[in-house]
Tab-separated table of C-alpha atoms in Angstrom:
chain	number	residue	atom	x	y	z
A	72	LEU	CA	109.158	70.675	52.708
A	73	GLN	CA	109.439	67.443	54.685
A	74	GLY	CA	105.664	67.086	54.595
A	75	ILE	CA	105.554	67.404	50.798
A	76	GLU	CA	108.396	64.887	50.450
A	77	ARG	CA	106.209	62.290	52.174
A	78	TYR	CA	103.940	62.395	49.117
A	79	THR	CA	106.241	63.051	46.163
A	80	GLY	CA	109.701	64.080	45.007
A	81	THR	CA	110.659	67.719	45.301
A	82	ILE	CA	113.000	70.328	43.871
A	83	HIS	CA	113.626	73.028	46.457
A	84	GLN	CA	114.948	76.509	45.802
A	85	VAL	CA	115.125	79.547	48.064
A	86	GLY	CA	113.816	82.652	46.321
A	87	CYS	CA	114.295	85.077	49.218
A	88	THR	CA	116.578	84.605	52.205
A	89	SER	CA	114.261	86.679	54.420
A	90	VAL	CA	110.731	88.059	54.197
A	91	ALA	CA	112.036	91.574	53.516
A	92	TYR	CA	114.770	90.412	51.111
A	93	ASP	CA	115.448	93.326	48.761
A	94	SER	CA	116.995	91.539	45.788
A	95	ASN	CA	115.870	89.249	42.967
A	96	TYR	CA	119.296	87.609	42.773
A	97	LEU	CA	117.966	84.123	43.584
A	98	PHE	CA	114.863	84.289	41.413
A	99	GLY	CA	116.470	82.636	38.381
A	100	ALA	CA	117.068	79.359	40.216
A	101	ALA	CA	113.503	79.395	41.540
A	102	GLU	CA	112.137	79.950	38.016
A	103	ALA	CA	114.287	77.115	36.664
A	104	ALA	CA	112.937	74.750	39.319
A	105	ALA	CA	109.354	75.753	38.458
A	106	ARG	CA	109.958	74.951	34.776
A	107	GLN	CA	110.966	71.404	35.728
A	108	ALA	CA	108.222	70.701	38.252
A	109	ASP	CA	104.786	69.192	37.622
A	110	ALA	CA	103.397	71.624	40.221
A	111	THR	CA	104.884	74.523	42.157
A	112	VAL	CA	104.275	75.414	45.793
A	113	LEU	CA	105.316	78.958	46.717
A	114	VAL	CA	105.571	79.722	50.445
A	115	VAL	CA	105.724	83.449	51.230
A	116	GLY	CA	104.413	85.861	53.837
A	117	LEU	CA	105.445	87.606	57.037
A	118	ASP	CA	107.318	86.875	60.239
A	119	GLN	CA	107.905	88.586	63.562
A	120	SER	CA	110.318	91.051	62.010
A	121	ILE	CA	107.209	92.513	60.306
A	122	GLU	CA	104.335	91.880	62.734
A	123	VAL	CA	104.770	91.482	66.467
A	124	GLU	CA	103.740	93.239	69.665
A	125	THR	CA	105.254	96.769	69.854
A	126	ARG	CA	105.820	96.859	66.084
A	127	ASP	CA	103.262	98.218	63.594
A	128	ARG	CA	103.129	97.100	59.985
A	129	ILE	CA	103.646	99.904	57.485
A	130	GLY	CA	101.547	98.325	54.735
A	131	LEU	CA	99.416	95.377	53.653
A	132	LEU	CA	101.546	94.200	50.721
A	133	LEU	CA	104.078	91.376	50.778
A	134	PRO	CA	107.353	92.914	51.983
A	135	GLY	CA	110.584	92.988	50.021
A	136	PHE	CA	110.629	91.426	46.560
A	137	GLN	CA	108.165	88.640	47.378
A	138	GLU	CA	105.453	89.878	45.008
A	139	GLU	CA	107.884	89.849	42.097
A	140	LEU	CA	109.059	86.371	43.115
A	141	VAL	CA	105.503	85.031	43.133
A	142	SER	CA	104.659	86.519	39.736
A	143	ARG	CA	107.855	85.383	38.039
A	144	VAL	CA	107.785	81.843	39.404
A	145	ALA	CA	104.055	81.427	38.661
A	146	ASN	CA	104.576	82.560	35.068
A	147	ALA	CA	107.547	80.206	34.668
A	148	SER	CA	105.847	77.183	36.242
A	149	ARG	CA	105.167	74.251	33.945
A	150	GLY	CA	102.184	73.129	36.001
A	151	PRO	CA	99.742	74.650	38.489
A	152	THR	CA	101.018	77.028	41.156
A	153	ILE	CA	99.821	76.939	44.768
A	154	LEU	CA	100.519	80.028	46.880
A	155	VAL	CA	100.880	79.433	50.634
A	156	LEU	CA	100.711	82.538	52.847
A	157	ILE	CA	102.209	82.571	56.343
A	158	SER	CA	101.101	85.515	58.483
A	159	GLY	CA	99.082	86.546	61.485
A	160	GLY	CA	97.297	89.400	59.728
A	161	PRO	CA	95.809	90.156	56.308
A	162	ILE	CA	97.922	90.606	53.177
A	163	ASP	CA	96.836	92.339	49.983
A	164	VAL	CA	97.460	89.590	47.423
A	165	SER	CA	95.126	91.016	44.787
A	166	PHE	CA	97.847	90.497	42.176
A	167	ALA	CA	97.896	86.750	42.913
A	168	LYS	CA	94.108	86.499	43.046
A	169	ARG	CA	93.971	87.939	39.513
A	170	ASN	CA	96.793	85.756	38.148
A	171	PRO	CA	95.320	82.817	36.183
A	172	ARG	CA	98.600	80.926	36.663
A	173	ILE	CA	97.937	80.669	40.407
A	174	GLY	CA	95.372	77.939	40.955
A	175	ALA	CA	95.017	78.120	44.737
A	176	ILE	CA	95.842	80.470	47.607
A	177	LEU	CA	96.136	78.974	51.091
A	178	TRP	CA	96.441	81.120	54.223
A	179	VAL	CA	97.853	79.039	57.081
A	180	GLY	CA	98.439	81.668	59.783
A	181	TYR	CA	101.472	80.581	61.796
A	182	PRO	CA	100.905	76.833	61.556
A	183	GLY	CA	102.079	73.815	63.466
A	184	GLN	CA	104.386	71.198	62.058
A	185	ALA	CA	101.801	69.190	60.096
A	186	GLY	CA	98.909	70.086	57.848
A	187	GLY	CA	98.059	67.701	55.011
A	188	VAL	CA	95.915	70.199	53.115
A	189	LEU	CA	97.935	70.435	49.884
A	190	PHE	CA	97.432	66.780	48.951
A	191	GLY	CA	93.867	66.406	50.204
A	192	THR	CA	94.636	64.341	53.298
A	193	ILE	CA	92.827	67.024	55.268
A	194	ASN	CA	89.903	69.000	53.862
A	195	PRO	CA	90.241	72.689	54.838
A	196	GLY	CA	87.185	74.030	56.624
A	197	GLY	CA	88.354	77.283	58.161
A	198	LYS	CA	87.023	80.813	57.664
A	199	LEU	CA	88.960	84.064	57.687
A	200	PRO	CA	88.752	85.700	61.139
A	201	MET	CA	89.267	89.186	59.726
A	202	THR	CA	88.634	91.287	56.621
A	203	TRP	CA	91.516	91.390	54.139
A	204	TYR	CA	91.642	95.002	52.968
A	205	PRO	CA	93.420	96.285	49.844
A	206	GLU	CA	96.543	98.389	50.302
A	207	SER	CA	94.576	101.454	49.153
A	208	TYR	CA	92.432	101.189	52.307
A	209	LEU	CA	95.321	102.515	54.394
A	210	ALA	CA	95.246	105.879	52.627
A	211	ASN	CA	91.854	106.631	54.206
A	212	VAL	CA	92.391	105.110	57.647
A	213	PRO	CA	94.800	107.033	59.895
A	214	MET	CA	96.050	105.018	62.853
A	215	THR	CA	94.962	107.887	65.110
A	216	ASN	CA	91.299	107.225	64.263
A	217	MET	CA	89.896	104.112	65.897
A	218	ALA	CA	86.257	104.838	64.964
A	219	LEU	CA	84.325	101.900	63.551
A	220	ARG	CA	81.590	103.890	61.804
A	221	PRO	CA	82.231	105.458	58.390
A	222	ASP	CA	82.249	109.241	58.014
A	223	PRO	CA	81.263	110.330	54.483
A	224	THR	CA	82.174	113.960	55.201
A	225	SER	CA	85.850	113.100	55.716
A	226	GLY	CA	86.063	110.066	53.440
A	227	TYR	CA	86.734	107.765	56.387
A	228	PRO	CA	85.497	104.300	55.257
A	229	GLY	CA	84.933	102.683	58.640
A	230	ARG	CA	86.416	99.510	60.077
A	231	THR	CA	85.484	95.820	60.248
A	232	TYR	CA	82.950	93.813	58.273
A	233	ARG	CA	80.108	95.447	60.243
A	234	PHE	CA	80.671	98.958	58.893
A	235	TYR	CA	83.137	98.923	55.983
A	236	LYS	CA	81.401	98.668	52.591
A	237	GLY	CA	84.332	99.210	50.227
A	238	PRO	CA	86.284	96.711	48.108
A	239	VAL	CA	88.119	93.874	49.857
A	240	VAL	CA	90.682	91.277	48.871
A	241	TYR	CA	88.749	88.648	50.844
A	242	PRO	CA	85.831	89.288	53.234
A	243	PHE	CA	85.577	88.254	56.862
A	244	GLY	CA	84.319	84.672	57.028
A	245	TYR	CA	85.614	83.670	53.578
A	246	GLY	CA	86.927	80.155	53.085
A	247	LEU	CA	86.806	77.361	50.514
A	248	SER	CA	86.591	73.590	50.815
A	249	TYR	CA	87.387	70.559	48.675
A	250	THR	CA	83.697	69.645	48.861
A	251	LYS	CA	80.438	71.591	48.509
A	252	PHE	CA	77.711	72.318	51.041
A	253	SER	CA	74.095	73.369	50.569
A	254	LYS	CA	72.210	75.219	53.297
A	255	LEU	CA	68.551	75.910	54.027
A	256	ILE	CA	67.315	78.290	56.760
A	257	GLU	CA	64.103	77.722	58.725
A	258	ALA	CA	63.028	80.501	61.120
A	259	PRO	CA	59.888	82.453	62.109
A	260	PRO	CA	58.644	84.947	59.498
A	261	ARG	CA	57.922	87.653	62.089
A	262	VAL	CA	58.655	88.700	65.670
A	263	SER	CA	56.449	90.898	67.867
A	264	VAL	CA	58.184	93.130	70.419
A	265	PRO	CA	56.101	94.168	73.473
A	266	ILE	CA	56.335	97.608	75.087
A	267	THR	CA	56.802	97.381	78.857
A	268	ASN	CA	57.254	101.095	79.578
A	269	SER	CA	53.852	102.806	79.475
A	270	CYS	CA	55.493	106.238	79.495
A	271	VAL	CA	56.880	105.737	76.000
A	272	ALA	CA	54.052	103.660	74.525
A	273	ASN	CA	52.872	106.511	72.311
A	274	SER	CA	56.303	107.878	71.389
A	275	ALA	CA	56.809	108.754	67.729
A	276	MET	CA	60.185	106.973	67.801
A	277	LEU	CA	58.384	103.670	68.295
A	278	THR	CA	57.291	103.756	64.667
A	279	SER	CA	60.876	103.028	63.567
A	280	ALA	CA	62.609	101.380	66.533
A	281	ILE	CA	62.141	100.249	70.134
A	282	ARG	CA	64.740	100.889	72.795
A	283	VAL	CA	65.752	97.592	74.407
A	284	THR	CA	65.183	99.021	77.898
A	285	ASN	CA	61.507	99.504	76.996
A	286	THR	CA	60.759	95.846	76.279
A	287	ASP	CA	61.093	92.471	77.994
A	288	CYS	CA	64.179	90.868	76.469
A	289	ASN	CA	63.638	87.652	78.442
A	290	VAL	CA	60.732	86.653	76.178
A	291	LEU	CA	62.354	87.694	72.907
A	292	SER	CA	64.332	84.729	71.634
A	293	PHE	CA	63.873	82.037	69.012
A	294	GLY	CA	65.829	79.347	67.219
A	295	VAL	CA	67.090	79.437	63.648
A	296	HIS	CA	67.352	75.964	62.141
A	297	VAL	CA	69.852	75.442	59.337
A	298	ASP	CA	69.903	72.209	57.344
A	299	VAL	CA	73.450	71.645	56.074
A	300	GLU	CA	74.123	68.980	53.449
A	301	ASN	CA	77.458	67.857	52.030
A	302	ILE	CA	76.654	67.591	48.317
A	303	GLY	CA	80.254	67.004	47.243
A	304	GLN	CA	82.408	63.898	46.946
A	305	MET	CA	84.626	64.349	50.013
A	306	ASP	CA	84.042	64.372	53.770
A	307	GLY	CA	84.579	67.795	55.278
A	308	SER	CA	83.970	70.320	58.037
A	309	HIS	CA	81.956	73.472	57.513
A	310	ALA	CA	82.015	76.569	59.731
A	311	LEU	CA	78.463	77.875	59.587
A	312	LEU	CA	78.338	81.667	60.076
A	313	VAL	CA	74.909	83.287	60.508
A	314	PHE	CA	74.681	87.068	60.031
A	315	SER	CA	71.824	89.518	60.531
A	316	SER	CA	71.239	92.785	58.673
A	317	PRO	CA	68.883	95.539	59.909
A	318	PRO	CA	66.231	97.199	57.732
A	319	ALA	CA	67.486	99.709	55.210
A	320	GLY	CA	67.749	103.212	56.588
A	321	LYS	CA	69.906	105.241	58.906
A	322	TRP	CA	71.363	102.281	60.801
A	323	ALA	CA	75.135	102.341	60.326
A	324	ALA	CA	75.967	98.659	60.768
A	325	GLN	CA	75.363	96.702	57.572
A	326	LYS	CA	75.445	93.288	59.275
A	327	GLN	CA	76.654	91.472	62.368
A	328	LEU	CA	77.612	87.907	63.195
A	329	VAL	CA	74.877	86.436	65.398
A	330	GLY	CA	75.916	82.803	65.639
A	331	PHE	CA	78.292	80.175	64.375
A	332	GLN	CA	78.799	76.449	64.626
A	333	LYS	CA	81.139	73.975	62.979
A	334	VAL	CA	79.857	70.669	61.648
A	335	HIS	CA	81.651	67.702	60.107
A	336	LEU	CA	79.714	65.870	57.420
A	337	ALA	CA	80.498	62.785	55.419
A	338	ALA	CA	79.901	63.112	51.693
A	339	GLY	CA	76.164	62.904	50.997
A	340	SER	CA	75.102	63.368	54.631
A	341	ARG	CA	72.959	66.089	56.205
A	342	GLN	CA	72.697	67.672	59.651
A	343	ARG	CA	70.369	70.218	61.243
A	344	VAL	CA	72.061	72.961	63.228
A	345	THR	CA	70.181	75.282	65.590
A	346	VAL	CA	71.433	78.789	66.312
A	347	GLY	CA	69.767	80.720	69.120
A	348	ILE	CA	68.711	84.310	68.372
A	349	ASP	CA	68.318	86.866	71.157
A	350	VAL	CA	66.250	89.666	69.599
A	351	CYS	CA	67.569	92.358	71.956
A	352	LYS	CA	71.153	91.394	71.152
A	353	HIS	CA	71.171	90.007	67.628
A	354	LEU	CA	68.460	92.075	65.912
A	355	SER	CA	69.393	95.367	67.553
A	356	VAL	CA	71.748	98.206	66.677
A	357	VAL	CA	73.637	100.729	68.787
A	358	ASP	CA	73.402	104.398	67.887
A	359	GLN	CA	76.218	106.924	68.158
A	360	SER	CA	75.177	107.742	71.722
A	361	GLY	CA	75.595	104.118	72.792
A	362	ILE	CA	71.849	103.423	73.058
A	363	ARG	CA	70.684	100.036	71.785
A	364	TRP	CA	67.541	99.929	69.618
A	365	ILE	CA	65.534	97.192	67.900
A	366	PRO	CA	64.665	98.549	64.431
A	367	LEU	CA	61.136	97.757	63.237
A	368	GLY	CA	60.697	96.349	59.763
A	369	GLN	CA	62.327	93.652	57.683
A	370	HIS	CA	65.540	92.136	59.036
A	371	THR	CA	67.545	89.607	57.043
A	372	LEU	CA	69.337	86.523	58.326
A	373	HIS	CA	71.885	85.243	55.872
A	374	ILE	CA	74.663	82.729	55.386
A	375	GLY	CA	77.005	84.075	52.752
A	376	ASP	CA	75.392	85.947	49.885
A	377	ASP	CA	72.993	83.318	48.587
A	378	VAL	CA	71.106	81.835	51.582
A	379	LYS	CA	68.750	84.392	53.157
A	380	HIS	CA	65.666	84.520	55.374
A	381	SER	CA	63.536	87.605	56.096
A	382	ILE	CA	62.088	88.308	59.545
A	383	PHE	CA	59.620	91.145	60.013
A	384	VAL	CA	59.988	92.780	63.437
A	385	GLN	CA	56.865	94.585	64.612
A	386	ARG	CA	55.556	96.273	67.738
A	387	ARG	CA	53.170	94.203	69.851
A	388	ASN	CA	50.181	96.297	70.923
């Protein structure tokens, strides 16, 4: 509140006296304030009464009457509504994401005393460090099952961005900026993997994958060059996340993070970033027995959903 008052006048109303407040008694005053304001900032979320060591959360929704508060105040607001979420873990805010009256959603974790993001003093450049699942995800994920891989026979959907393929509120690595960045990947079109174990050189398995213990990992590395350009009107930082996906088939993992780097670019400037790729680590998968394999065929390096580069991995005779 003090930070906002440095920029403009404010009308402050408490909608809930605690995160698990179970009454809408104070909502009327909050709605009245929103009707007067040119813009409304709603700060909601969790605290250590909900998430802390030795205490498990019972759901992914906003606790108490906070969801009703957000919806009512957003609908009453005369101007745009900005939703600020304070939490250490994900929250299912699908209702707010769908609400056209809410113009921005900002997750701040458990922040320090100063930010500057709301008024553009600071350009946000962070990425979500976890997947934000919908509340319905919990119905299929018992806390007694820590398996990462999905199990279609039981309906278990799997865990983490590497294995889970269902709907999400926001994916791992998601994050917006007040500017725009373009990216271009430059990397080799193919990689040849030598066989160092003569005993398995003629194995039928080598037509689909090579076990990492049967090759020389020391010679299997290359650089991926990414040209990042700030094509917007504002200086900003960009967290560059590079993922790899194995060829289509029986491999359970759909993708994995293979490298990341953060760059700060002035508006209109460009920078080349190099991410090192270790084939045995970054283009491999681990089967259910814990054995690491390098699948043969077309792998995909990608940044987000739109910037992709194909690398064909083949056996070197």
